PDB file of C-alpha atoms in Angstrom:
ATOM      1  CA  MET K   6      32.006  18.711 -14.255  1.00 40.00           C
ATOM      2  CA  ASN K   7      32.797  21.824 -12.510  1.00 52.00           C
ATOM      3  CA  ALA K   8      36.960  21.199 -12.855  1.00 50.00           C
ATOM      4  CA  GLU K   9      36.045  21.036 -16.336  1.00 45.00           C
ATOM      5  CA  ARG K  10      34.233  23.437 -16.944  1.00 54.00           C
ATOM      6  CA  ALA K  11      36.719  26.144 -15.319  1.00 48.00           C
ATOM      7  CA  GLY K  12      39.707  24.191 -17.142  1.00 47.00           C
ATOM      8  CA  ARG K  13      38.040  25.017 -20.588  1.00 50.00           C
ATOM      9  CA  TRP K  14      38.887  28.420 -19.844  1.00 48.00           C
ATOM     10  CA  VAL K  15      41.948  27.128 -19.622  1.00 51.00           C
ATOM     11  CA  TRP K  16      42.420  24.761 -22.451  1.00 46.00           C
ATOM     12  CA  ALA K  17      40.615  27.171 -24.936  1.00 48.00           C
ATOM     13  CA  GLY K  18      43.057  29.586 -24.732  1.00 48.00           C
ATOM     14  CA  VAL K  19      46.149  26.738 -24.807  1.00 45.00           C
ATOM     15  CA  LEU K  20      44.809  25.086 -27.603  1.00 40.00           C
ATOM     16  CA  GLY K  21      41.844  25.917 -29.441  1.00 39.00           C
ATOM     17  CA  LEU K  22      37.893  25.502 -28.853  1.00 30.00           C
ATOM     18  CA  GLY K  23      38.091  23.525 -31.917  1.00 33.00           C
ATOM     19  CA  TRP K  24      40.482  21.084 -30.795  1.00 29.00           C
ATOM     20  CA  LEU K  25      39.121  20.784 -27.023  1.00 30.00           C
ATOM     21  CA  LEU K  26      35.259  20.142 -28.563  1.00 32.00           C
ATOM     22  CA  GLY K  27      37.035  17.219 -30.996  1.00 40.00           C
ATOM     23  CA  CYS K  28      35.861  19.023 -34.802  1.00 42.00           C
ATOM     24  CA  SER K  29      36.846  16.458 -37.760  1.00 44.00           C
ATOM     25  CA  SER K  30      38.789  19.488 -39.078  1.00 53.00           C
ATOM     26  CA  GLN K  31      41.240  19.547 -36.202  1.00 57.00           C
ATOM     27  CA  PRO K  32      44.142  18.192 -35.665  1.00 67.00           C
ATOM     28  CA  PRO K  33      44.167  15.197 -32.298  1.00 73.00           C
ATOM     29  CA  THR K  34      44.406  17.439 -28.936  1.00 76.00           C
ATOM     30  CA  PRO K  35      47.934  16.378 -28.443  1.00 83.00           C
ATOM     31  CA  ASN K  36      48.674  14.096 -25.933  1.00 87.00           C
ATOM     32  CA  TRP K  37      50.543  16.517 -22.805  1.00 86.00           C
ATOM     33  CA  ALA K  38      47.796  18.184 -23.391  1.00 86.00           C
ATOM     34  CA  LEU K  39      45.519  15.543 -22.504  1.00 87.00           C
ATOM     35  CA  GLU K  40      47.587  14.798 -19.407  1.00 90.00           C
ATOM     36  CA  ALA K  41      47.929  18.340 -18.575  1.00 88.00           C
ATOM     37  CA  GLN K  42      43.662  18.558 -18.719  1.00 88.00           C
ATOM     38  CA  SER K  43      43.413  15.955 -16.702  1.00 90.00           C
ATOM     39  CA  ALA K  44      45.492  17.130 -14.317  1.00 91.00           C
ATOM     40  CA  THR K  45      44.517  20.339 -13.910  1.00 90.00           C
ATOM     41  CA  GLN K  46      40.299  18.898 -13.290  1.00 90.00           C
ATOM     42  CA  ARG K  47      42.015  16.951 -10.110  1.00 93.00           C
ATOM     43  CA  ALA K  48      44.144  19.216  -9.168  1.00 94.00           C
ATOM     44  CA  VAL K  49      40.679  22.176  -8.818  1.00 93.00           C
ATOM     45  CA  GLN K  50      38.644  19.521  -7.070  1.00 94.00           C
ATOM     46  CA  ALA K  51      40.787  18.126  -4.575  1.00 97.00           C
ATOM     47  CA  ASP K  52      41.983  22.177  -3.652  1.00 95.00           C
ATOM     48  CA  LEU K  53      38.214  22.383  -3.136  1.00 96.00           C
ATOM     49  CA  GLN K  54      37.899  19.917  -1.412  1.00 95.00           C
ATOM     50  CA  GLY K  55      41.231  20.339   1.554  1.00 94.00           C
ATOM     51  CA  GLN K  56      42.995  17.689   0.285  1.00 95.00           C
ATOM     52  CA  ARG K  57      45.985  19.206  -0.081  1.00 94.00           C
ATOM     53  CA  ARG K  58      48.557  16.307  -0.861  1.00 97.00           C
ATOM     54  CA  VAL K  59      46.834  15.866  -3.839  1.00 97.00           C
ATOM     55  CA  ALA K  60      45.959  18.793  -4.834  1.00 96.00           C
ATOM     56  CA  GLU K  61      50.279  19.813  -4.848  1.00 96.00           C
ATOM     57  CA  VAL K  62      51.119  16.323  -6.926  1.00 97.00           C
ATOM     58  CA  GLU K  63      48.146  17.613  -9.486  1.00 96.00           C
ATOM     59  CA  TRP K  64      50.074  20.641 -10.208  1.00 95.00           C
ATOM     60  CA  ARG K  65      53.235  19.802 -10.176  1.00 96.00           C
ATOM     61  CA  LYS K  66      52.006  17.093 -13.075  1.00 96.00           C
ATOM     62  CA  ALA K  67      49.788  19.810 -15.234  1.00 92.00           C
ATOM     63  CA  PHE K  68      52.504  21.901 -15.389  1.00 95.00           C
ATOM     64  CA  ALA K  69      55.588  19.631 -16.109  1.00 96.00           C
ATOM     65  CA  GLU K  70      52.562  18.931 -18.725  1.00 93.00           C
ATOM     66  CA  VAL K  71      52.447  22.065 -19.988  1.00 90.00           C
ATOM     67  CA  ALA K  72      55.902  23.206 -18.903  1.00 94.00           C
ATOM     68  CA  ALA K  73      56.520  20.672 -22.255  1.00 92.00           C
ATOM     69  CA  THR K  74      56.458  23.805 -24.901  1.00 89.00           C
ATOM     70  CA  GLY K  75      58.354  25.598 -23.952  1.00 92.00           C
ATOM     71  CA  GLN K  76      54.970  28.576 -23.494  1.00 90.00           C
ATOM     72  CA  PRO K  77      54.799  31.085 -20.848  1.00 91.00           C
ATOM     73  CA  ALA K  78      51.604  32.112 -22.364  1.00 89.00           C
ATOM     74  CA  ALA K  79      50.088  28.582 -21.458  1.00 88.00           C
ATOM     75  CA  MET K  80      51.863  28.715 -18.311  1.00 91.00           C
ATOM     76  CA  ALA K  81      50.180  31.585 -17.315  1.00 91.00           C
ATOM     77  CA  ARG K  82      46.889  30.117 -18.413  1.00 90.00           C
ATOM     78  CA  VAL K  83      47.504  27.377 -16.053  1.00 90.00           C
ATOM     79  CA  ALA K  84      48.890  29.045 -12.788  1.00 92.00           C
ATOM     80  CA  LEU K  85      45.694  32.381 -13.410  1.00 91.00           C
ATOM     81  CA  LEU K  86      43.143  28.498 -13.173  1.00 91.00           C
ATOM     82  CA  GLN K  87      45.449  28.405  -9.530  1.00 93.00           C
ATOM     83  CA  CYS K  88      45.009  31.505  -8.435  1.00 92.00           C
ATOM     84  CA  ALA K  89      41.265  32.121  -9.186  1.00 92.00           C
ATOM     85  CA  VAL K  90      40.986  28.231  -7.152  1.00 94.00           C
ATOM     86  CA  GLN K  91      43.020  30.725  -3.870  1.00 94.00           C
ATOM     87  CA  ALA K  92      40.154  33.148  -4.255  1.00 95.00           C
ATOM     88  CA  ALA K  93      37.570  30.485  -4.088  1.00 95.00           C
ATOM     89  CA  VAL K  94      38.784  28.837  -1.018  1.00 96.00           C
ATOM     90  CA  VAL K  95      39.249  32.520   1.111  1.00 95.00           C
ATOM     91  CA  ALA K  96      42.969  32.270  -0.090  1.00 91.00           C
ATOM     92  CA  PRO K  97      46.256  34.941   0.224  1.00 85.00           C
ATOM     93  CA  VAL K  98      45.736  35.560  -3.727  1.00 80.00           C
ATOM     94  CA  ASP K  99      49.559  36.644  -4.516  1.00 84.00           C
ATOM     95  CA  CYS K 100      50.155  34.034  -7.872  1.00 87.00           C
ATOM     96  CA  PRO K 101      54.379  33.726  -7.580  1.00 89.00           C
ATOM     97  CA  ARG K 102      53.543  30.522 -10.498  1.00 91.00           C
ATOM     98  CA  TYR K 103      52.170  33.575 -12.766  1.00 93.00           C
ATOM     99  CA  GLN K 104      54.511  35.920 -12.004  1.00 93.00           C
ATOM    100  CA  ARG K 105      57.447  34.039 -13.596  1.00 94.00           C
ATOM    101  CA  TYR K 106      55.606  33.777 -16.663  1.00 94.00           C
ATOM    102  CA  ALA K 107      53.526  37.594 -16.245  1.00 94.00           C
ATOM    103  CA  ALA K 108      55.841  39.323 -19.381  1.00 94.00           C
ATOM    104  CA  GLY K 109      54.663  36.380 -22.133  1.00 92.00           C
ATOM    105  CA  ALA K 110      50.598  35.754 -20.941  1.00 90.00           C
ATOM    106  CA  ALA K 111      48.250  37.894 -22.837  1.00 89.00           C
ATOM    107  CA  PRO K 112      46.009  41.139 -22.723  1.00 92.00           C
ATOM    108  CA  ALA K 113      43.171  39.067 -21.262  1.00 90.00           C
ATOM    109  CA  GLU K 114      45.348  36.770 -18.931  1.00 89.00           C
ATOM    110  CA  GLN K 115      47.198  39.758 -17.872  1.00 94.00           C
ATOM    111  CA  ALA K 116      43.557  42.093 -16.610  1.00 94.00           C
ATOM    112  CA  TYR K 117      42.551  38.577 -15.569  1.00 93.00           C
ATOM    113  CA  ALA K 118      45.257  38.517 -12.920  1.00 94.00           C
ATOM    114  CA  ARG K 119      44.786  42.001 -12.290  1.00 95.00           C
ATOM    115  CA  TYR K 120      41.484  40.850 -11.166  1.00 95.00           C
ATOM    116  CA  LEU K 121      42.343  38.622  -9.072  1.00 94.00           C
ATOM    117  CA  GLN K 122      44.443  40.730  -6.759  1.00 93.00           C
ATOM    118  CA  ALA K 123      41.289  43.405  -7.178  1.00 94.00           C
ATOM    119  CA  ARG K 124      43.890  45.971  -9.365  1.00 95.00           C
ATOM    120  CA  HIS K 125      42.056  45.839 -12.808  1.00 97.00           C
ATOM    121  CA  THR K 126      40.848  48.791 -14.360  1.00 97.00           C
ATOM    122  CA  PRO K 127      37.835  49.950 -16.740  1.00 97.00           C
ATOM    123  CA  ASP K 128      39.630  48.697 -19.541  1.00 97.00           C
ATOM    124  CA  ASP K 129      40.145  45.356 -18.538  1.00 97.00           C
ATOM    125  CA  VAL K 130      36.721  44.579 -17.677  1.00 96.00           C
ATOM    126  CA  GLY K 131      35.939  43.975 -21.548  1.00 95.00           C
ATOM    127  CA  LEU K 132      39.485  41.218 -21.623  1.00 92.00           C
ATOM    128  CA  LEU K 133      37.857  39.245 -18.330  1.00 91.00           C
ATOM    129  CA  PRO K 134      35.457  35.527 -18.725  1.00 89.00           C
ATOM    130  CA  ALA K 135      32.023  37.415 -18.779  1.00 89.00           C
ATOM    131  CA  ALA K 136      31.184  35.207 -15.277  1.00 90.00           C
ATOM    132  CA  GLN K 137      33.952  38.434 -13.645  1.00 93.00           C
ATOM    133  CA  GLN K 138      32.727  41.288 -15.478  1.00 94.00           C
ATOM    134  CA  ALA K 139      29.542  41.927 -13.145  1.00 95.00           C
ATOM    135  CA  THR K 140      31.511  42.547  -9.971  1.00 96.00           C
ATOM    136  CA  ALA K 141      34.203  43.964 -11.473  1.00 97.00           C
ATOM    137  CA  GLN K 142      32.444  47.119 -12.452  1.00 97.00           C
ATOM    138  CA  ALA K 143      30.935  46.645  -8.767  1.00 97.00           C
ATOM    139  CA  LEU K 144      34.279  47.135  -7.465  1.00 97.00           C
ATOM    140  CA  LEU K 145      34.845  50.093  -9.939  1.00 97.00           C
ATOM    141  CA  ALA K 146      31.904  52.004  -8.826  1.00 97.00           C
ATOM    142  CA  SER K 147      32.983  50.396  -5.016  1.00 96.00           C
ATOM    143  CA  ALA K 148      29.564  49.439  -5.332  1.00 96.00           C
ATOM    144  CA  PRO K 149      28.951  46.132  -3.301  1.00 96.00           C
ATOM    145  CA  VAL K 150      28.678  42.991  -4.558  1.00 95.00           C
ATOM    146  CA  VAL K 151      25.319  41.811  -2.683  1.00 94.00           C
ATOM    147  CA  GLN K 152      25.195  38.602  -4.715  1.00 91.00           C
ATOM    148  CA  LEU K 153      26.800  35.909  -6.293  1.00 92.00           C
ATOM    149  CA  PRO K 154      27.055  35.975 -10.283  1.00 89.00           C
ATOM    150  CA  ALA K 155      24.869  34.089 -12.035  1.00 85.00           C
ATOM    151  CA  THR K 156      26.772  31.073 -13.779  1.00 84.00           C
ATOM    152  CA  GLN K 157      26.353  27.586 -14.502  1.00 85.00           C
ATOM    153  CA  ASP K 158      29.372  27.157 -13.650  1.00 89.00           C
ATOM    154  CA  PRO K 159      30.215  27.349  -9.191  1.00 92.00           C
ATOM    155  CA  LEU K 160      34.145  27.693  -8.977  1.00 92.00           C
ATOM    156  CA  SER K 161      33.854  31.711 -11.609  1.00 92.00           C
ATOM    157  CA  ALA K 162      30.892  32.071  -8.198  1.00 94.00           C
ATOM    158  CA  LEU K 163      33.064  31.803  -5.798  1.00 95.00           C
ATOM    159  CA  THR K 164      36.169  33.360  -7.803  1.00 94.00           C
ATOM    160  CA  ALA K 165      34.288  36.040  -7.685  1.00 95.00           C
ATOM    161  CA  ALA K 166      32.632  36.355  -4.746  1.00 97.00           C
ATOM    162  CA  GLY K 167      36.213  35.671  -3.488  1.00 97.00           C
ATOM    163  CA  VAL K 168      37.678  38.873  -5.362  1.00 96.00           C
ATOM    164  CA  ALA K 169      34.588  40.908  -3.929  1.00 97.00           C
ATOM    165  CA  LEU K 170      35.910  40.471   0.071  1.00 97.00           C
ATOM    166  CA  ARG K 171      39.998  41.046  -1.014  1.00 95.00           C
ATOM    167  CA  ALA K 172      38.205  44.011  -2.152  1.00 96.00           C
ATOM    168  CA  GLY K 173      36.543  44.599   2.070  1.00 96.00           C
ATOM    169  CA  GLN K 174      32.959  45.200  -0.744  1.00 97.00           C
ATOM    170  CA  LEU K 175      31.300  42.404  -0.866  1.00 97.00           C
ATOM    171  CA  ALA K 176      28.206  42.555   0.998  1.00 97.00           C
ATOM    172  CA  PRO K 177      27.285  40.023   4.387  1.00 96.00           C
ATOM    173  CA  ALA K 178      24.537  38.181   2.763  1.00 95.00           C
ATOM    174  CA  ALA K 179      26.577  37.453   0.041  1.00 97.00           C
ATOM    175  CA  VAL K 180      28.334  35.481   2.363  1.00 97.00           C
ATOM    176  CA  PRO K 181      25.787  32.701   2.978  1.00 96.00           C
ATOM    177  CA  GLN K 182      25.178  32.728  -0.717  1.00 96.00           C
ATOM    178  CA  ALA K 183      28.819  31.374  -0.566  1.00 97.00           C
ATOM    179  CA  ALA K 184      29.072  29.183   1.620  1.00 97.00           C
ATOM    180  CA  ALA K 185      25.871  27.462   0.604  1.00 96.00           C
ATOM    181  CA  LEU K 186      27.447  27.216  -3.063  1.00 96.00           C
ATOM    182  CA  ALA K 187      30.474  25.135  -1.556  1.00 96.00           C
ATOM    183  CA  SER K 188      28.676  22.899   0.552  1.00 95.00           C
ATOM    184  CA  ALA K 189      26.355  22.146  -1.980  1.00 95.00           C
ATOM    185  CA  GLN K 190      29.109  21.329  -4.245  1.00 95.00           C
ATOM    186  CA  GLY K 191      30.810  19.423  -1.654  1.00 94.00           C
ATOM    187  CA  TRP K 192      33.620  21.030  -1.325  1.00 96.00           C
ATOM    188  CA  ARG K 193      35.236  21.101   1.990  1.00 96.00           C
ATOM    189  CA  LYS K 194      37.887  23.634   2.127  1.00 96.00           C
ATOM    190  CA  ALA K 195      35.530  26.402   0.160  1.00 97.00           C
ATOM    191  CA  ALA K 196      32.612  25.837   1.828  1.00 96.00           C
ATOM    192  CA  LEU K 197      34.589  25.977   5.964  1.00 96.00           C
ATOM    193  CA  ALA K 198      36.763  28.975   5.039  1.00 97.00           C
ATOM    194  CA  TRP K 199      33.242  30.591   3.614  1.00 97.00           C
ATOM    195  CA  LEU K 200      31.428  29.575   6.519  1.00 97.00           C
ATOM    196  CA  LEU K 201      34.378  31.084   8.519  1.00 97.00           C
ATOM    197  CA  VAL K 202      33.506  34.843   7.252  1.00 97.00           C
ATOM    198  CA  GLN K 203      30.202  34.097   7.742  1.00 97.00           C
ATOM    199  CA  GLN K 204      30.070  32.960  11.849  1.00 97.00           C
ATOM    200  CA  ARG K 205      32.532  36.214  12.515  1.00 96.00           C
ATOM    201  CA  LEU K 206      30.194  38.072  10.498  1.00 96.00           C
ATOM    202  CA  ALA K 207      27.195  36.556  13.369  1.00 96.00           C
ATOM    203  CA  GLU K 208      29.564  37.210  15.614  1.00 96.00           C
ATOM    204  CA  GLN K 209      30.025  41.016  14.435  1.00 95.00           C
ATOM    205  CA  ALA K 210      26.629  41.658  14.243  1.00 95.00           C
ATOM    206  CA  GLY K 211      25.987  39.982  17.868  1.00 96.00           C
ATOM    207  CA  ASP K 212      24.260  37.357  16.179  1.00 96.00           C
ATOM    208  CA  ALA K 213      24.200  34.290  18.654  1.00 96.00           C
ATOM    209  CA  ALA K 214      21.893  31.642  17.505  1.00 96.00           C
ATOM    210  CA  GLN K 215      23.319  32.096  14.235  1.00 95.00           C
ATOM    211  CA  VAL K 216      27.170  31.649  15.913  1.00 96.00           C
ATOM    212  CA  GLN K 217      25.621  28.218  17.277  1.00 95.00           C
ATOM    213  CA  ALA K 218      23.882  27.157  14.494  1.00 95.00           C
ATOM    214  CA  LEU K 219      26.728  27.764  12.028  1.00 95.00           C
ATOM    215  CA  GLN K 220      29.266  26.322  14.877  1.00 95.00           C
ATOM    216  CA  LEU K 221      27.531  23.343  14.300  1.00 95.00           C
ATOM    217  CA  GLN K 222      27.382  23.442  10.718  1.00 94.00           C
ATOM    218  CA  LEU K 223      31.692  23.732  11.370  1.00 94.00           C
ATOM    219  CA  GLN K 224      31.551  20.912  13.216  1.00 94.00           C
ATOM    220  CA  VAL K 225      29.657  18.327  10.528  1.00 93.00           C
ATOM    221  CA  LEU K 226      32.701  19.419   8.293  1.00 90.00           C
ATOM    222  CA  GLN K 227      35.761  18.833  10.316  1.00 86.00           C
ATOM    223  CA  GLU K 228      34.396  15.449  10.303  1.00 82.00           C
ATOM    224  CA  ASP K 229      36.607  12.472   9.439  1.00 70.00           C
ATOM    225  CA  GLY K 230      33.517   9.270   9.010  1.00 53.00           C
ATOM    226  CA  ARG K 231      35.343   8.208  12.208  1.00 45.00           C
TER     227      ARG K 231
END
């Protein structure tokens, strides 16, 4: 379900919301879009869970389906979702695939790309997804982000946290929130990444008890079931 929510932002822009909702007044959703949306949802989940090979296969499938349309804007939008996942798992957000199609991206996508790099401007804020706007405003004001966005989409919240962390403006109090959110979703890779950030902060604070408790959580995440 969470990957579906993330995918809606992509496919609402590519196809128009009416098609996604199955309105009878609209033509049927084309097969390439159904295949690409399914692949994207699986890719997002696999990335967040740390299933690298599955994620690579599904992202390739999604991009291949979208490429059949010849629409640079559609390719850019899917690439941005991939970049958002990178932010959510505290990975470098360089977005090389998006850069290939950036010239064909719509203003909203261009604004979102700048935001993911923490290089957005005041004019970009209104173009961003609603869940990202408060974080974007805080970053522009050089204010610490002390809590995750109030949204029902965990991926959006973790993306905002990742962007704030990249900008050096994520308050320490928000890090356990991100770790707990990723853990609750069963997103092993994301939970591991945020727990490592939390552990580093605990080490810097000299909190040996918390470091030990976090190490146990990390041990559980690395359990392979054998």
